[in-house]
Amino acid sequence: MEPRDRPRRLRTDGVRPLLSETTLSPTDLVTPIFVDATTDERVEIDSMPGHERVPVDESADRVLEVMETGVEAVMMFGIPESKDEMGTRAWAEDGVVQRAVREISAETDAYVITDLCLCEYTDHGHCGVLEDGAETDPNLTVDNDATLELLDRIAVSHAEAGADMIAPSGMMDGMIGTIRAALDRAGFENLPIMSYAAKYESAFYGPFRDAADGAPAFGDRRHYQMDPANAREARREIALDVEQGADVLMVKPALPYLDVVADLRREYDHPVAAYNVSGEYAMLHAAADRGWLSLEEVAHESLLSIKRAGADLIITYFAEDVAEVL
Ligand code: PBG
């Protein structure tokens, strides 16, 4: 029997571009930027080749470099000059992110998204205020409601500095609703929130924790970030953030969780973001270094796959490299 259906008819070079279902554009991509208040020189991040921590006064230059590649948006992370139990430098008017955002907004047209979390600012490295005894009792962890109040302050301080979008990543219950209300009260009702809606407790964040110096000093984040085994739970997390007023919904990490991205895409008409995290970046670099993979091709294929699954925008350390060859 000769096959009647021959999908190969549509794989000739002439027709493939006409039929391509997914395209990648530099304007789909967001580059994470690390601004470090403890240094006056750029410092390479070993586990994330091509990425550096930059001092505050070079933050605008760093963003201009990004924009030269066609990428127009950045996600800001800060390493503060000092840390304490509450993470007070996270909402300081002269905090590292606040100063950098002011400089970037003054000197560039970039769209500036700020990651909103406490883990880089607390001396224990957790994403909020600790419950009494959390250091020694593995059942204890971050106090949800006490943390919400601090997240409100951080959000307003980022808004006052000129952030274009706020991205809370701490996985506290109720954080989107309380941050939305705090921003509205402060007159920032038009400032959008991108929620890290389904953020998993993932080992793929390893290299980032070196980059941003935010590893927990004890324990892990399993009491607040999601169990990698769960997809139905992601639906519930996402529904809660929608109810609380999230404007953009993010899934993180990206590649190991494309089922969650695809499910979110089917369920909601909100813009969908996916965070192609540090470990997803580092492992491709490591394999390419050994000559086992072609970096440019696997990077492009990774981002294309994330879009195919349903993401509208991708936060990725590959943004500049991929945008440059698009
Ligand atoms: C802060 C935060 C983390 C990442 C983004 N925001 C670390 C974490 O949750 O432990 C990870 C990003 C990456 O791995 O690229 N809460």
Short mmCIF file of C-alpha atoms and ligand atoms in Angstrom, two decimals, residues 77 115 117 119-120 127 169 196 199 204-205 208-209 221 225 252 275 277-279 317, ligand 1:
data_model
loop_
_atom_site.label_atom_id
_atom_site.label_comp_id
_atom_site.label_asym_id
_atom_site.label_seq_id
_atom_site.Cartn_x
_atom_site.Cartn_y
_atom_site.Cartn_z
CA PHE A 77 17.59 41.39 40.43
CA ASP A 115 11.68 40.75 40.57
CA CYS A 117 11.38 38.89 46.62
CA CYS A 119 15.63 36.04 49.47
CA GLU A 120 18.51 38.19 48.25
CA CYS A 127 11.82 34.56 50.84
CA SER A 169 8.35 35.63 43.03
CA TYR A 196 5.26 33.97 39.28
CA LYS A 199 6.75 28.51 40.63
CA PHE A 204 17.26 24.11 38.30
CA TYR A 205 17.67 27.39 40.23
CA PHE A 208 20.99 31.63 40.03
CA ARG A 209 21.51 31.25 43.73
CA ARG A 221 11.86 26.34 49.91
CA GLN A 225 7.36 26.83 46.34
CA LYS A 252 8.83 28.69 36.23
CA TYR A 275 11.04 31.62 32.91
CA VAL A 277 15.87 29.46 34.41
CA SER A 278 19.56 29.47 35.25
CA GLY A 279 19.93 25.67 35.34
CA TYR A 317 19.59 34.21 29.89
C1 PBG B 1 13.86 34.69 43.88
C2 PBG B 1 14.10 34.07 42.56
C3 PBG B 1 14.78 32.88 42.25
C4 PBG B 1 14.82 32.81 40.86
C5 PBG B 1 14.14 33.92 40.38
N1 PBG B 1 13.69 34.68 41.44
C6 PBG B 1 15.45 31.91 43.12
C7 PBG B 1 14.67 31.01 43.97
O1 PBG B 1 13.44 31.04 44.02
O2 PBG B 1 15.31 30.25 44.68
C8 PBG B 1 15.47 31.74 40.04
C9 PBG B 1 15.88 32.16 38.67
C10 PBG B 1 16.79 31.24 37.95
O3 PBG B 1 17.15 30.13 38.40
O4 PBG B 1 17.18 31.62 36.85
N2 PBG B 1 12.88 34.14 44.66
#
